[in-house]
Short mmCIF file of C-alpha atoms in Angstrom, two decimals:
data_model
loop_
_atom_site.label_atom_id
_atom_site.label_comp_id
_atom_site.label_asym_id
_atom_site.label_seq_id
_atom_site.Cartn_x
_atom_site.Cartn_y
_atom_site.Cartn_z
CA UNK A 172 -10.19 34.88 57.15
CA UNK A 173 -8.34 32.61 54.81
CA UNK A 174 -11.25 31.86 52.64
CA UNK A 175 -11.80 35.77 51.95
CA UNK A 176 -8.06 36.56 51.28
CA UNK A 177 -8.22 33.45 48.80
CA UNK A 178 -11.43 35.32 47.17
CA UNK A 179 -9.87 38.47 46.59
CA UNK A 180 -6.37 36.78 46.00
CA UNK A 181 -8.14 35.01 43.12
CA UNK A 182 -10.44 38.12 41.74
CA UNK A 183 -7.80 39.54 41.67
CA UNK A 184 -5.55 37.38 39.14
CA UNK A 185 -8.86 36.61 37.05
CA UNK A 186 -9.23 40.52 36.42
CA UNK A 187 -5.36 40.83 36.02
CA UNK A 188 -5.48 37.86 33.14
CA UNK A 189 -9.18 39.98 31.74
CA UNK A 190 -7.17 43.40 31.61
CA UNK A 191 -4.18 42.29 30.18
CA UNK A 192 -5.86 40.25 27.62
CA UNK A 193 -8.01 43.17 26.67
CA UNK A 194 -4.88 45.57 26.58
CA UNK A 195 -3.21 42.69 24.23
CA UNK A 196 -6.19 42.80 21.93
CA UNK A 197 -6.21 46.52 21.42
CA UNK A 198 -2.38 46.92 21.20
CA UNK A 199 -3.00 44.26 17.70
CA UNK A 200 -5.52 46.64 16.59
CA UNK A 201 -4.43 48.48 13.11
CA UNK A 202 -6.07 51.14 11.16
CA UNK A 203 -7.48 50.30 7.70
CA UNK A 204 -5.02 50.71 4.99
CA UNK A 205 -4.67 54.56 4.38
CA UNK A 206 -6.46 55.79 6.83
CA UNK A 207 -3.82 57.31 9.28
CA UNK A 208 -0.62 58.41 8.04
CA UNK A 209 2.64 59.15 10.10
CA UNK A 210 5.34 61.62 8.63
CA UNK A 211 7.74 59.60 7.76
CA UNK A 212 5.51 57.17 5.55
CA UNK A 213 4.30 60.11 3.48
CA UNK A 214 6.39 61.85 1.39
CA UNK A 215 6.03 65.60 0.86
CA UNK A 216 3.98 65.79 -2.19
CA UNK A 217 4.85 68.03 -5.44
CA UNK A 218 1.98 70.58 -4.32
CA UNK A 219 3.43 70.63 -0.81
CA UNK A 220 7.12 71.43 -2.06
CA UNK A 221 5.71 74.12 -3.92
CA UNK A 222 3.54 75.68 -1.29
CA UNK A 223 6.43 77.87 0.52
CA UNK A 224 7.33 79.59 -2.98
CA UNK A 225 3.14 80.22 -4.00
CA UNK A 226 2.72 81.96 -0.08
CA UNK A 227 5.67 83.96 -1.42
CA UNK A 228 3.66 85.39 -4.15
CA UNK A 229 0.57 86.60 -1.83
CA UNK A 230 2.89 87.71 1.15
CA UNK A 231 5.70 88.78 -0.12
CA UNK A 232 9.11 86.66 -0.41
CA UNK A 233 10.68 88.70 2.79
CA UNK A 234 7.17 87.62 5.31
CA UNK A 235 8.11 83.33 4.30
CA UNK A 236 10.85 81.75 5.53
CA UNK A 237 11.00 77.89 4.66
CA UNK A 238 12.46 75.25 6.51
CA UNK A 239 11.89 76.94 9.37
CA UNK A 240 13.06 75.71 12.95
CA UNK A 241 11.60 76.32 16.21
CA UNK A 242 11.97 75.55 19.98
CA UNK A 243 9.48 76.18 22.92
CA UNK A 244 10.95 77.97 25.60
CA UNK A 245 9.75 74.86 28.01
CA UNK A 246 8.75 72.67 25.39
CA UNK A 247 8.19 71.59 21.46
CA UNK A 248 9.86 71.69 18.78
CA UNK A 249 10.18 71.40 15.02
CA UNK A 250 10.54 72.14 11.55
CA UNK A 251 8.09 74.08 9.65
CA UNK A 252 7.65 73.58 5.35
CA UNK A 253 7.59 77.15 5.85
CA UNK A 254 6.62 80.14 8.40
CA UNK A 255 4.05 82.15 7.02
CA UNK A 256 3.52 86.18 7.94
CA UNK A 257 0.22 87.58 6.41
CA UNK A 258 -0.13 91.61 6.84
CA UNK A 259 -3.65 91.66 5.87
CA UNK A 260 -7.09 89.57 6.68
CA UNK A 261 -7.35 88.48 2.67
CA UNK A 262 -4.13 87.54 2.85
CA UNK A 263 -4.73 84.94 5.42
CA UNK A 264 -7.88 83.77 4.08
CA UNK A 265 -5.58 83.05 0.56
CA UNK A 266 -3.02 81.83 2.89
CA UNK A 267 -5.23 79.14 4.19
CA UNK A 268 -7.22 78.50 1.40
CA UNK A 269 -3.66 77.22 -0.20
CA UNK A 270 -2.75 75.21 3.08
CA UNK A 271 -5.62 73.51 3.20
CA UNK A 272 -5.57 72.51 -0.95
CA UNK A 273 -2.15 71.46 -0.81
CA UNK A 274 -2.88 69.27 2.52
CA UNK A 275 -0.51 70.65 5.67
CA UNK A 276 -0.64 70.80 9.19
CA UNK A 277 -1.69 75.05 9.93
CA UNK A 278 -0.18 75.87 13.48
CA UNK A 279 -1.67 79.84 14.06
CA UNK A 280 0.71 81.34 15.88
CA UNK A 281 0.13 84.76 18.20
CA UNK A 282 3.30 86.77 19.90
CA UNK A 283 5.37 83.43 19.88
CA UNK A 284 6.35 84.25 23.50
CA UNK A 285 6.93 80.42 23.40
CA UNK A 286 5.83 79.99 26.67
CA UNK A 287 3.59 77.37 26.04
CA UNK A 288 5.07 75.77 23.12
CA UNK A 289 1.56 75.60 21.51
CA UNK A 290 2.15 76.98 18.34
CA UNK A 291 5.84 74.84 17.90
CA UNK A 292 6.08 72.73 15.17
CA UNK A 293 5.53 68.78 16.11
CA UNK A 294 7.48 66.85 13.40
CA UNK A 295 6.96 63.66 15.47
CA UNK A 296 3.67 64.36 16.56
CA UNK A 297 2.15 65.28 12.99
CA UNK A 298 0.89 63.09 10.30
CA UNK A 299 2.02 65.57 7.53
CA UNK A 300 4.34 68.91 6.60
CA UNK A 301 3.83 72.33 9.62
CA UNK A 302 3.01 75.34 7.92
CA UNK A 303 3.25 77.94 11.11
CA UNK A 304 0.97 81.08 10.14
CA UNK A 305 2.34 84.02 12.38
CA UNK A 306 -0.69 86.69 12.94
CA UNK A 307 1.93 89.66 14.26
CA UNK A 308 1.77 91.58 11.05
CA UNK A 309 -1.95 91.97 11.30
CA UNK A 310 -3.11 95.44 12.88
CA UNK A 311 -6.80 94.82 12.57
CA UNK A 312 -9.54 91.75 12.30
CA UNK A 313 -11.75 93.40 9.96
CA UNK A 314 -11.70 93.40 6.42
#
């Protein structure tokens, strides 16, 4: 009867007062200086403004366009340092092999249906710049 509902009544405010002061606890929790970056806090670097221009020189100026904008058909969307369109396997080994030393996001993206949105640029959603890698030009996995 009463003493029951009174039980559970009470349980019930104890664990409410144990959750939330749990949930309070981790919402104070920070990450140690420099470990985690968002965009905005990090600026592009000097080797990361240059990147767009050095994939010119192993793809060809006409296969990267910079600053490049794109929207999901459903969903995503963003800005890319610079969309990327290697025509040969060495090429995209030497296309991520520079991605990687100057520190960017690498999105691969396929026949950019954009159904999924997968391989959209995140801006918001990314702690540093998008370089999208579009595989189209390849004709062939092996070397």
């Amino acid at each position: 009867g009463l003493g029951s509902l009174l039980a559970v009544g009470t349980a019930g405010v104890l664990g409410g007062l144990a959750i939330g002061d749990t949930d309070g606890r981790y919402r104070r929790l920070q990450f140690p200086q420099g470990q985690l970056r968002a965009c905005c806090d990090s600026p592009v670097s000097d080797a990361q403004r240059a990147l767009p221009n050095e994939l010119a020189t192993v793809v060809g100026a006409g296969h990267v366009k910079k600053n490049h904008s794109q929207k999901g058909s459903r969903i995503g969307q963003g800005t890319s340092l610079a969309h990327v369109s290697p025509g040969t396997l060495a090429e995209a080994v030497k296309v991520l092999e520079m991605c990687t030393k100057a520190d960017v996001a690498i999105v691969p993206q396929g026949a950019n249906t954009s159904l999924t949105g997968g391989s959209v640029p995140r801006n918001e959603q990314c702690d540093r710049p998008t370089i999208i890698v579009n595989l189209r030009r390849l004709s062939k996995i092996l070397p």
